[in-house]
C-alpha cells in the first residue's frame, strides 16, 4: 500500500536550517508529484512547494522563494525539503502529500507530519 | 485569489451541514476544488475531490457541489456524527498552478 513516511521531529534555533525527509513506498515513485504543506499552530494549511520526482524540477510558493529547496533521491524514493534561515514563525507541522494526478491536482496520500520547533 | 470559508459552524448529531468555499476572483469552474478533513493528531484526509467526487472509503454522507452563480463550491455532510467534528479546508489552484487553501471551517458536532 502507498505510504509516505516522514522524518522525526526537529528542534532548531533561529537562523539555522533544517532538512525534512519523506520516504515513499507502495507505488512507482516517478509517477506522482509530491507537495509540501505546513500548518502552524492555530492556522490553516499553507502550501510550500511541489516537486516532480522525474527530476524535471520544482516550484515554490512565492513566500518561500530563496529559502526552501525540494530535492529527490530516486534510489530511495525519498523527497527532501530544506528550509533555511529559520525563524520562530517556521514552527509548524510539516506534511508531504502525494498528488493523485496532474489533471485534477488533489492529494490522495499524506505523510504523518514532522513537527519543527524553532526557538532560542 | 482567495478562497473564503465560514470560520465555524455548529450542528447537532443527525443534522445536515453545508460548508461554502467562495472564490474571490476568476471563476470557481476554472480549477477543481477539493475538500480535506483535518483533525488534531491525524494526517489530513480527502473527503471530496474535483468538486463532487468521493474518494473510495468516504461515506456517502459527504457530498460536494459547485455553484457558478455564487462562484462557490460547497461541502455537505448529512446525518452528522460526532466523529465528523473537525476542521474542513477547500483547496484549489491559481493560474500558475500553485496550491491555494481556504481559511478553513471548524465544525462542531
Coordinates of N, CA and C in Angstrom, one line a residue:
Chain A
X1 N 0.8 -1.2 0.0 CA 0.0 0.0 0.0 C 0.9 1.3 0.0
X2 N 0.3 2.3 -0.5 CA 1.1 3.6 -0.6 C 1.3 4.1 0.8
X3 N 2.6 4.5 1.1 CA 2.9 5.1 2.3 C 3.9 6.3 2.1
X4 N 3.7 7.3 2.9 CA 4.7 8.4 2.9 C 5.1 8.5 4.4
X5 N 6.4 8.2 4.6 CA 6.9 8.2 6.0 C 7.9 9.3 6.1
X6 N 7.6 10.2 7.1 CA 8.3 11.4 7.3 C 9.3 11.2 8.4
X7 N 10.3 12.1 8.4 CA 11.4 12.1 9.4 C 10.8 12.6 10.8
X8 N 11.7 12.4 11.8 CA 11.3 12.7 13.2 C 11.3 14.2 13.4
X9 N 10.7 14.6 14.5 CA 10.6 16.0 14.9 C 11.9 16.6 15.0
X10 N 11.9 17.9 14.8 CA 13.2 18.7 14.8 C 13.0 19.9 15.8
X11 N 14.1 20.2 16.5 CA 14.1 21.4 17.3 C 15.3 22.2 16.8
X12 N 15.1 23.4 16.4 CA 16.2 24.2 15.8 C 16.2 25.6 16.4
X13 N 17.4 26.3 16.3 CA 17.5 27.7 16.8 C 17.3 28.6 15.6
X14 N 16.8 29.8 15.9 CA 16.7 30.8 14.8 C 18.0 31.0 14.0
X15 N 17.8 31.1 12.7 CA 18.9 31.2 11.8 C 19.5 29.9 11.3
X16 N 19.1 28.8 11.9 CA 19.6 27.5 11.4 C 18.8 27.1 10.2
X17 N 19.2 25.9 9.7 CA 18.5 25.3 8.6 C 18.0 23.9 9.0
X18 N 17.0 23.4 8.3 CA 16.5 22.1 8.6 C 16.2 21.3 7.4
X19 N 16.5 20.0 7.4 CA 16.1 19.1 6.3 C 15.1 18.1 6.8
X20 N 14.0 18.0 6.1 CA 13.0 17.0 6.4 C 12.9 16.0 5.2
X21 N 12.6 14.8 5.6 CA 12.5 13.8 4.5 C 11.1 13.1 4.5
X22 N 10.8 12.6 3.3 CA 9.5 12.0 3.1 C 9.8 10.7 2.2
X23 N 9.9 9.6 2.8 CA 10.2 8.3 2.1 C 8.9 7.7 1.6
X24 N 8.8 7.5 0.3 CA 7.6 6.9 -0.2 C 7.8 5.5 -0.5
X25 N 6.7 4.7 -0.6 CA 6.7 3.3 -0.9 C 5.3 2.9 -1.4
X26 N 5.3 1.8 -2.1 CA 4.0 1.2 -2.5 C 3.5 1.7 -3.8
X27 N 4.3 2.4 -4.5 CA 3.9 2.9 -5.9 C 5.2 3.3 -6.6
X28 N 5.0 3.5 -7.9 CA 6.2 4.0 -8.7 C 6.5 5.4 -8.5
X29 N 7.6 5.6 -7.9 CA 8.0 7.0 -7.4 C 7.9 8.1 -8.4
X30 N 8.2 7.8 -9.6 CA 8.3 8.8 -10.7 C 6.9 9.2 -11.2
X31 N 5.9 8.6 -10.8 CA 4.6 8.8 -11.4 C 3.8 9.9 -10.8
X32 N 4.1 10.3 -9.6 CA 3.3 11.3 -8.9 C 4.1 12.4 -8.3
X33 N 3.6 13.6 -8.5 CA 4.3 14.8 -7.9 C 4.1 14.7 -6.4
X34 N 5.0 15.3 -5.7 CA 5.0 15.4 -4.2 C 4.9 16.9 -3.8
X35 N 4.0 17.2 -2.9 CA 3.9 18.6 -2.4 C 4.3 18.6 -0.9
X36 N 4.7 19.8 -0.5 CA 4.9 20.0 0.9 C 3.9 21.1 1.4
X37 N 3.3 20.8 2.5 CA 2.3 21.7 3.1 C 2.6 21.8 4.6
X38 N 2.5 23.0 5.2 CA 2.8 23.1 6.6 C 1.6 23.7 7.3
X39 N 1.4 23.5 8.6 CA 0.4 24.0 9.4 C 0.9 24.5 10.7
X40 N 0.9 25.8 10.8 CA 1.4 26.5 12.1 C 0.3 26.3 13.1
X41 N 0.6 26.4 14.4 CA -0.4 26.3 15.5 C -1.5 27.3 15.3
X42 N -2.7 26.8 15.3 CA -3.9 27.6 15.2 C -4.2 28.2 13.8
X43 N -3.4 27.8 12.8 CA -3.5 28.3 11.5 C -4.0 27.2 10.5
X44 N -4.4 27.6 9.3 CA -4.7 26.6 8.3 C -3.5 26.1 7.6
X45 N -3.7 25.2 6.7 CA -2.5 24.7 5.9 C -2.0 25.7 5.0
X46 N -0.7 25.7 4.7 CA 0.0 26.6 3.9 C 0.8 25.8 2.9
X47 N 0.6 26.0 1.6 CA 1.4 25.3 0.6 C 2.7 25.9 0.5
X48 N 3.8 25.0 0.4 CA 5.1 25.4 0.3 C 5.7 25.2 -1.1
X49 N 5.4 24.0 -1.7 CA 6.0 23.8 -3.0 C 5.7 22.4 -3.5
X50 N 6.2 22.1 -4.7 CA 5.9 20.9 -5.4 C 7.2 20.4 -6.1
X51 N 7.4 19.1 -6.2 CA 8.5 18.6 -7.0 C 8.0 17.4 -7.8
X52 N 8.6 17.4 -9.0 CA 8.4 16.3 -9.9 C 9.5 15.2 -9.7
X53 N 9.2 14.1 -9.2 CA 10.2 13.1 -8.9 C 10.9 12.6 -10.1
X54 N 10.4 12.9 -11.3 CA 11.2 12.5 -12.5 C 12.4 13.4 -12.7
X55 N 12.5 14.5 -11.9 CA 13.7 15.3 -12.0 C 13.6 16.5 -12.9
X56 N 12.3 16.8 -13.3 CA 12.2 17.9 -14.2 C 12.1 19.3 -13.5
X57 N 12.1 19.2 -12.2 CA 12.1 20.5 -11.5 C 11.1 20.6 -10.3
X58 N 11.2 21.8 -9.7 CA 10.3 22.1 -8.5 C 9.8 23.5 -8.7
X59 N 8.7 23.7 -8.0 CA 8.1 25.1 -7.9 C 7.8 25.4 -6.5
X60 N 7.9 26.7 -6.2 CA 7.7 27.0 -4.8 C 6.7 28.2 -4.6
X61 N 6.0 28.2 -3.5 CA 5.2 29.3 -3.1 C 6.1 30.6 -3.1
X62 N 5.5 31.7 -3.5 CA 6.3 32.9 -3.6 C 6.9 33.3 -2.2
X63 N 6.2 33.0 -1.2 CA 6.6 33.3 0.2 C 7.9 32.7 0.6
X64 N 8.2 31.5 0.0 CA 9.3 30.7 0.4 C 10.5 30.7 -0.6
X65 N 10.3 31.5 -1.7 CA 11.3 31.5 -2.7 C 12.7 32.0 -2.1
X66 N 13.7 31.2 -2.4 CA 15.0 31.5 -1.9 C 15.3 30.9 -0.6
X67 N 14.3 30.4 0.1 CA 14.6 29.9 1.4 C 14.3 28.4 1.5
X68 N 13.5 27.8 0.5 CA 13.2 26.4 0.5 C 13.7 25.8 -0.7
X69 N 14.2 24.5 -0.6 CA 14.6 23.7 -1.7 C 14.1 22.3 -1.6
X70 N 13.5 21.9 -2.7 CA 13.0 20.5 -2.7 C 13.9 19.7 -3.6
X71 N 14.2 18.5 -3.1 CA 15.0 17.6 -3.9 C 14.5 16.1 -3.8
X72 N 15.0 15.3 -4.7 CA 14.5 13.9 -4.6 C 15.8 13.0 -4.7
X73 N 15.6 11.8 -4.2 CA 16.6 10.7 -4.3 C 15.8 9.5 -4.9
X74 N 15.9 9.3 -6.2 CA 15.1 8.2 -6.8 C 15.5 6.8 -6.3
X75 N 16.8 6.7 -5.9 CA 17.3 5.4 -5.5 C 16.6 4.9 -4.2
X76 N 16.1 5.9 -3.4 CA 15.4 5.5 -2.1 C 14.0 6.0 -2.1
X77 N 13.5 6.6 -3.3 CA 12.2 7.1 -3.4 C 11.8 8.1 -2.3
X78 N 12.8 9.0 -2.0 CA 12.6 9.9 -0.9 C 12.7 11.3 -1.5
X79 N 11.8 12.2 -0.9 CA 11.8 13.6 -1.2 C 12.3 14.4 0.0
X80 N 13.1 15.4 -0.2 CA 13.6 16.2 0.9 C 13.2 17.6 0.8
X81 N 12.9 18.2 1.9 CA 12.7 19.7 2.0 C 13.7 20.3 2.9
X82 N 14.4 21.2 2.3 CA 15.4 22.0 3.0 C 14.9 23.4 3.2
X83 N 14.8 23.9 4.5 CA 14.3 25.2 4.8 C 15.4 25.9 5.6
X84 N 15.8 27.1 5.0 CA 16.9 27.9 5.6 C 16.4 29.1 6.4
X85 N 17.4 29.7 7.1 CA 17.1 30.9 7.9 C 15.9 30.8 8.7
X86 N 15.8 29.8 9.5 CA 14.6 29.6 10.3 C 14.3 30.7 11.3
X87 N 13.0 31.0 11.5 CA 12.6 31.9 12.5 C 11.5 31.2 13.3
X88 N 11.1 31.8 14.5 CA 10.0 31.1 15.2 C 8.7 31.0 14.4
X89 N 8.5 31.8 13.4 CA 7.3 31.7 12.6 C 7.3 30.4 11.8
X90 N 8.5 29.8 11.7 CA 8.5 28.5 10.9 C 8.1 27.3 11.8
X91 N 7.8 27.6 13.1 CA 7.3 26.5 13.9 C 6.0 26.0 13.4
X92 N 5.9 24.7 13.0 CA 4.7 24.2 12.4 C 4.9 22.7 12.2
X93 N 3.8 22.1 11.8 CA 3.7 20.7 11.4 C 3.8 20.7 9.9
X94 N 4.9 20.0 9.5 CA 5.1 19.9 8.0 C 4.7 18.6 7.5
X95 N 3.9 18.6 6.4 CA 3.4 17.4 5.7 C 4.0 17.3 4.3
X96 N 4.3 16.1 3.9 CA 4.4 15.8 2.4 C 3.1 15.2 2.0
X97 N 2.7 15.4 0.7 CA 1.5 14.8 0.2 C 1.7 14.5 -1.2
X98 N 1.1 13.3 -1.6 CA 1.2 12.9 -3.0 C 0.0 13.4 -3.8
X99 N 0.3 14.0 -5.0 CA -0.7 14.4 -5.9 C -1.2 13.3 -6.7
X100 N -2.5 13.1 -6.7 CA -3.1 11.9 -7.4 C -2.7 12.0 -8.9
X101 N -3.0 13.0 -9.6 CA -2.6 13.2 -11.0 C -2.6 14.7 -11.3
X102 N -2.0 15.0 -12.4 CA -1.9 16.5 -12.8 C -3.2 17.0 -13.3
X103 N -4.1 16.2 -13.8 CA -5.3 16.7 -14.4 C -6.3 17.2 -13.3
X104 N -6.2 16.7 -12.1 CA -7.1 17.1 -11.1 C -6.4 17.8 -9.9
X105 N -5.2 17.3 -9.5 CA -4.4 18.0 -8.5 C -4.8 17.8 -7.1
X106 N -5.5 16.8 -6.8 CA -5.8 16.6 -5.3 C -4.8 15.7 -4.7
X107 N -4.8 15.7 -3.4 CA -3.8 15.0 -2.6 C -4.4 13.7 -2.1
X108 N -3.9 12.6 -2.5 CA -4.6 11.3 -2.1 C -3.9 10.6 -1.0
X109 N -2.6 10.9 -0.7 CA -1.9 10.3 0.4 C -1.1 11.4 1.1
X110 N -1.1 11.4 2.4 CA -0.3 12.3 3.2 C 0.7 11.6 4.1
X111 N 1.8 12.2 4.4 CA 2.7 11.7 5.4 C 2.1 12.0 6.8
X112 N 2.8 11.4 7.8 CA 2.2 11.6 9.1 C 2.6 12.9 9.7
X113 N 3.4 13.7 9.1 CA 3.8 15.0 9.6 C 5.0 15.0 10.4
X114 N 5.8 16.1 10.3 CA 7.0 16.3 11.1 C 6.9 17.6 11.8
X115 N 7.0 17.6 13.1 CA 6.9 18.8 13.9 C 8.3 19.5 13.9
X116 N 8.3 20.8 13.5 CA 9.5 21.6 13.5 C 9.3 22.7 14.5
X117 N 10.1 22.8 15.5 CA 10.0 23.9 16.5 C 11.3 24.7 16.4
X118 N 11.1 26.0 16.4 CA 12.2 27.0 16.3 C 12.1 27.9 17.5
X119 N 13.2 27.8 18.3 CA 13.2 28.6 19.5 C 14.6 28.8 19.9
X120 N 14.9 30.0 20.5 CA 16.2 30.2 21.0 C 16.4 29.7 22.4
Chain B
X1 N -6.0 34.8 -6.0 CA -7.4 34.9 -5.4 C -7.4 34.2 -4.0
X2 N -8.5 34.5 -3.4 CA -8.7 33.9 -2.0 C -9.9 33.0 -2.0
X3 N -9.8 32.0 -1.2 CA -11.0 31.1 -1.0 C -11.5 31.3 0.4
X4 N -12.8 31.8 0.5 CA -13.3 32.2 1.8 C -14.3 31.2 2.2
X5 N -14.1 30.7 3.5 CA -15.0 29.8 4.1 C -15.5 30.4 5.4
X6 N -16.7 29.9 5.9 CA -17.2 30.4 7.2 C -16.2 29.9 8.3
X7 N -16.0 30.7 9.3 CA -14.9 30.4 10.3 C -15.3 29.2 11.1
X8 N -16.6 29.1 11.5 CA -17.0 28.0 12.3 C -18.5 27.7 12.1
X9 N -18.9 26.5 12.3 CA -20.3 26.0 12.2 C -20.5 25.0 13.4
X10 N -21.7 25.0 13.9 CA -22.1 24.1 14.9 C -23.4 23.5 14.6
X11 N -23.5 22.2 14.6 CA -24.7 21.4 14.4 C -24.8 20.3 15.3
X12 N -26.0 19.7 15.4 CA -26.3 18.6 16.3 C -26.1 17.3 15.5
X13 N -25.8 16.2 16.2 CA -25.8 14.9 15.5 C -27.1 14.6 14.8
X14 N -26.9 14.1 13.6 CA -28.1 13.8 12.7 C -28.5 14.9 11.8
X15 N -28.0 16.1 12.1 CA -28.3 17.2 11.2 C -27.5 17.2 9.9
X16 N -27.8 18.1 9.0 CA -27.1 18.3 7.8 C -26.4 19.7 7.8
X17 N -25.1 19.7 7.4 CA -24.4 21.0 7.4 C -23.8 21.2 6.0
X18 N -23.8 22.4 5.6 CA -23.1 22.8 4.3 C -22.1 23.8 4.5
X19 N -20.9 23.6 4.1 CA -19.7 24.5 4.2 C -19.4 25.1 2.8
X20 N -19.4 26.4 2.8 CA -19.2 27.0 1.5 C -17.7 27.4 1.3
X21 N -17.3 27.6 0.1 CA -16.0 28.0 -0.3 C -16.1 28.9 -1.5
X22 N -15.9 30.2 -1.2 CA -16.2 31.2 -2.3 C -14.9 31.8 -2.8
X23 N -14.8 31.8 -4.2 CA -13.6 32.2 -4.8 C -13.7 33.7 -5.1
X24 N -12.7 34.5 -4.7 CA -12.8 36.0 -4.8 C -12.7 36.5 -6.2
X25 N -11.9 35.9 -7.1 CA -11.8 36.4 -8.4 C -11.5 35.2 -9.3
X26 N -11.9 35.4 -10.6 CA -11.8 34.2 -11.5 C -13.0 33.4 -11.2
X27 N -13.2 32.4 -12.1 CA -14.4 31.5 -11.9 C -14.1 30.3 -11.1
X28 N -15.0 29.9 -10.3 CA -14.9 28.7 -9.4 C -14.7 27.5 -10.3
X29 N -15.2 27.6 -11.6 CA -15.1 26.5 -12.5 C -13.8 26.4 -13.2
X30 N -12.9 27.4 -13.0 CA -11.6 27.4 -13.7 C -10.7 26.3 -13.2
X31 N -10.8 26.0 -12.0 CA -9.9 25.0 -11.4 C -10.7 24.1 -10.4
X32 N -10.4 22.8 -10.4 CA -11.1 21.9 -9.5 C -10.9 22.4 -8.0
X33 N -12.0 22.1 -7.2 CA -11.9 22.3 -5.8 C -12.0 21.0 -5.1
X34 N -11.1 20.8 -4.1 CA -11.1 19.6 -3.3 C -11.3 20.0 -1.9
X35 N -11.8 19.0 -1.1 CA -12.0 19.2 0.3 C -11.3 18.2 1.2
X36 N -10.7 18.8 2.3 CA -9.9 17.9 3.2 C -10.5 18.1 4.6
X37 N -10.4 17.0 5.3 CA -10.8 16.9 6.7 C -9.5 16.9 7.5
X38 N -9.4 17.7 8.5 CA -8.2 17.7 9.4 C -8.6 17.7 10.8
X39 N -8.1 16.7 11.5 CA -8.3 16.5 12.9 C -6.9 16.6 13.6
X40 N -6.9 17.1 14.8 CA -5.6 17.2 15.6 C -5.1 15.8 15.8
X41 N -3.8 15.6 15.5 CA -3.1 14.3 15.7 C -3.3 13.4 14.6
X42 N -4.0 13.8 13.5 CA -4.1 12.9 12.4 C -3.7 13.6 11.1
X43 N -3.3 12.9 10.1 CA -3.0 13.4 8.8 C -4.3 13.8 8.1
X44 N -4.2 14.8 7.3 CA -5.5 15.2 6.5 C -6.0 14.1 5.7
X45 N -7.3 14.1 5.5 CA -7.9 13.1 4.5 C -8.8 13.9 3.6
X46 N -8.8 13.3 2.4 CA -9.7 13.9 1.3 C -11.1 13.4 1.5
X47 N -12.1 14.3 1.6 CA -13.4 13.8 1.6 C -14.2 14.1 0.3
X48 N -13.8 15.1 -0.5 CA -14.3 15.3 -1.8 C -13.2 15.8 -2.7
X49 N -13.2 15.3 -3.9 CA -12.2 15.7 -4.9 C -13.0 16.2 -6.1
X50 N -12.3 17.1 -6.9 CA -12.9 17.5 -8.1 C -14.4 17.9 -8.0
X51 N -14.6 18.8 -7.1 CA -15.9 19.4 -6.8 C -16.9 18.4 -6.1
X52 N -17.1 17.2 -6.7 CA -18.2 16.4 -6.2 C -18.0 14.9 -6.2
X53 N -16.7 14.6 -6.3 CA -16.3 13.1 -6.3 C -15.9 12.7 -5.0
X54 N -16.4 11.5 -4.5 CA -16.0 11.0 -3.2 C -14.9 10.0 -3.5
X55 N -13.7 10.2 -2.8 CA -12.7 9.1 -2.9 C -13.2 7.8 -2.3
X56 N -12.6 6.7 -2.7 CA -13.1 5.4 -2.1 C -12.9 5.5 -0.6
X57 N -13.9 4.9 0.1 CA -13.8 4.8 1.5 C -14.5 6.0 2.3
X58 N -14.8 7.0 1.5 CA -15.5 8.2 2.2 C -17.0 7.9 2.2
X59 N -17.7 8.0 3.3 CA -19.1 7.7 3.4 C -19.9 8.6 2.4
X60 N -21.0 8.1 2.0 CA -21.9 8.9 1.0 C -22.6 10.0 1.8
X61 N -22.4 10.1 3.1 CA -22.9 11.3 3.8 C -22.2 12.5 3.4
X62 N -21.1 12.4 2.8 CA -20.3 13.5 2.3 C -20.6 13.8 0.8
X63 N -20.9 15.0 0.4 CA -21.2 15.3 -0.9 C -20.6 16.7 -1.2
X64 N -20.4 16.9 -2.5 CA -19.8 18.2 -2.9 C -20.6 18.8 -4.1
X65 N -20.5 20.1 -4.3 CA -21.2 20.7 -5.4 C -20.5 22.0 -5.8
X66 N -20.9 22.6 -6.9 CA -20.4 23.8 -7.4 C -21.5 24.7 -7.8
X67 N -21.4 26.0 -7.6 CA -22.5 26.9 -7.9 C -21.8 28.1 -8.6
X68 N -21.9 28.2 -9.9 CA -21.2 29.3 -10.6 C -21.8 30.6 -10.4
X69 N -23.1 30.6 -10.0 CA -23.8 31.9 -9.8 C -23.3 32.6 -8.6
X70 N -22.9 31.9 -7.6 CA -22.3 32.5 -6.4 C -20.8 32.3 -6.3
X71 N -20.2 31.7 -7.4 CA -18.8 31.5 -7.5 C -18.2 30.7 -6.4
X72 N -19.0 29.7 -6.0 CA -18.5 28.9 -4.8 C -18.7 27.4 -5.0
X73 N -18.0 26.7 -4.2 CA -18.1 25.3 -4.1 C -18.6 25.0 -2.7
X74 N -19.2 23.9 -2.5 CA -19.8 23.5 -1.2 C -19.5 22.1 -0.8
X75 N -19.4 21.8 0.5 CA -19.3 20.5 1.0 C -20.5 20.3 1.9
X76 N -21.2 19.3 1.7 CA -22.4 19.0 2.5 C -22.2 17.7 3.3
X77 N -22.4 17.7 4.5 CA -22.3 16.4 5.3 C -23.7 16.2 6.0
X78 N -24.3 15.1 5.6 CA -25.6 14.8 6.1 C -25.5 13.7 7.2
X79 N -26.6 13.6 8.1 CA -26.5 12.6 9.2 C -25.3 12.8 10.0
X80 N -25.0 14.0 10.5 CA -23.8 14.3 11.2 C -23.6 13.3 12.3
X81 N -22.3 12.9 12.5 CA -21.9 12.1 13.6 C -20.8 12.9 14.4
X82 N -20.6 12.6 15.6 CA -19.7 13.3 16.4 C -18.3 13.1 15.8
X83 N -18.0 12.0 15.1 CA -16.7 11.8 14.5 C -16.4 12.8 13.4
X84 N -17.5 13.4 12.9 CA -17.3 14.4 11.8 C -16.7 15.7 12.3
X85 N -16.7 15.9 13.6 CA -16.1 17.1 14.2 C -14.7 17.2 13.8
X86 N -14.4 18.3 13.1 CA -13.0 18.5 12.5 C -13.0 19.9 11.9
X87 N -11.8 20.2 11.4 CA -11.6 21.4 10.5 C -11.7 20.9 9.1
X88 N -12.4 21.7 8.3 CA -12.5 21.3 6.8 C -11.9 22.5 6.0
X89 N -11.1 22.1 5.0 CA -10.5 23.1 4.2 C -10.8 22.8 2.7
X90 N -11.1 23.8 1.9 CA -11.2 23.6 0.5 C -9.8 24.0 -0.1
X91 N -9.6 23.5 -1.3 CA -8.3 23.7 -1.9 C -8.5 23.7 -3.4
X92 N -7.8 24.7 -4.0 CA -7.8 24.8 -5.5 C -6.4 25.2 -6.0
X93 N -6.3 25.7 -7.2 CA -5.1 26.1 -7.8 C -5.3 27.5 -8.4
X94 N -4.2 28.3 -8.5 CA -4.2 29.5 -9.2 C -3.8 29.3 -10.7
X95 N -3.7 30.4 -11.4 CA -3.4 30.3 -12.8 C -1.9 29.8 -13.0
X96 N -1.1 29.9 -12.0 CA 0.3 29.4 -12.1 C 0.5 28.1 -11.5
X97 N -0.7 27.4 -11.3 CA -0.7 26.0 -10.8 C -0.1 25.9 -9.4
X98 N -0.3 27.0 -8.6 CA 0.1 27.0 -7.2 C -1.1 26.7 -6.4
X99 N -0.9 25.9 -5.3 CA -2.0 25.5 -4.5 C -2.5 26.6 -3.6
X100 N -3.8 26.7 -3.5 CA -4.4 27.7 -2.6 C -5.4 26.9 -1.7
X101 N -5.3 27.2 -0.4 CA -6.2 26.6 0.6 C -7.2 27.7 1.1
X102 N -8.4 27.3 1.4 CA -9.3 28.2 2.0 C -8.9 28.4 3.5
X103 N -9.5 29.3 4.1 CA -9.2 29.6 5.5 C -9.6 28.6 6.5
X104 N -10.5 27.7 6.1 CA -10.9 26.6 7.0 C -12.2 26.9 7.8
X105 N -12.9 25.8 8.0 CA -14.1 25.9 8.8 C -14.0 24.9 10.0
X106 N -14.2 25.4 11.2 CA -14.2 24.5 12.3 C -15.6 24.0 12.5
X107 N -15.8 22.7 12.3 CA -17.2 22.1 12.5 C -17.3 21.5 13.9
X108 N -18.3 21.9 14.6 CA -18.5 21.3 16.0 C -19.8 20.5 15.9
X109 N -19.8 19.3 16.3 CA -21.0 18.4 16.3 C -21.3 18.1 17.7

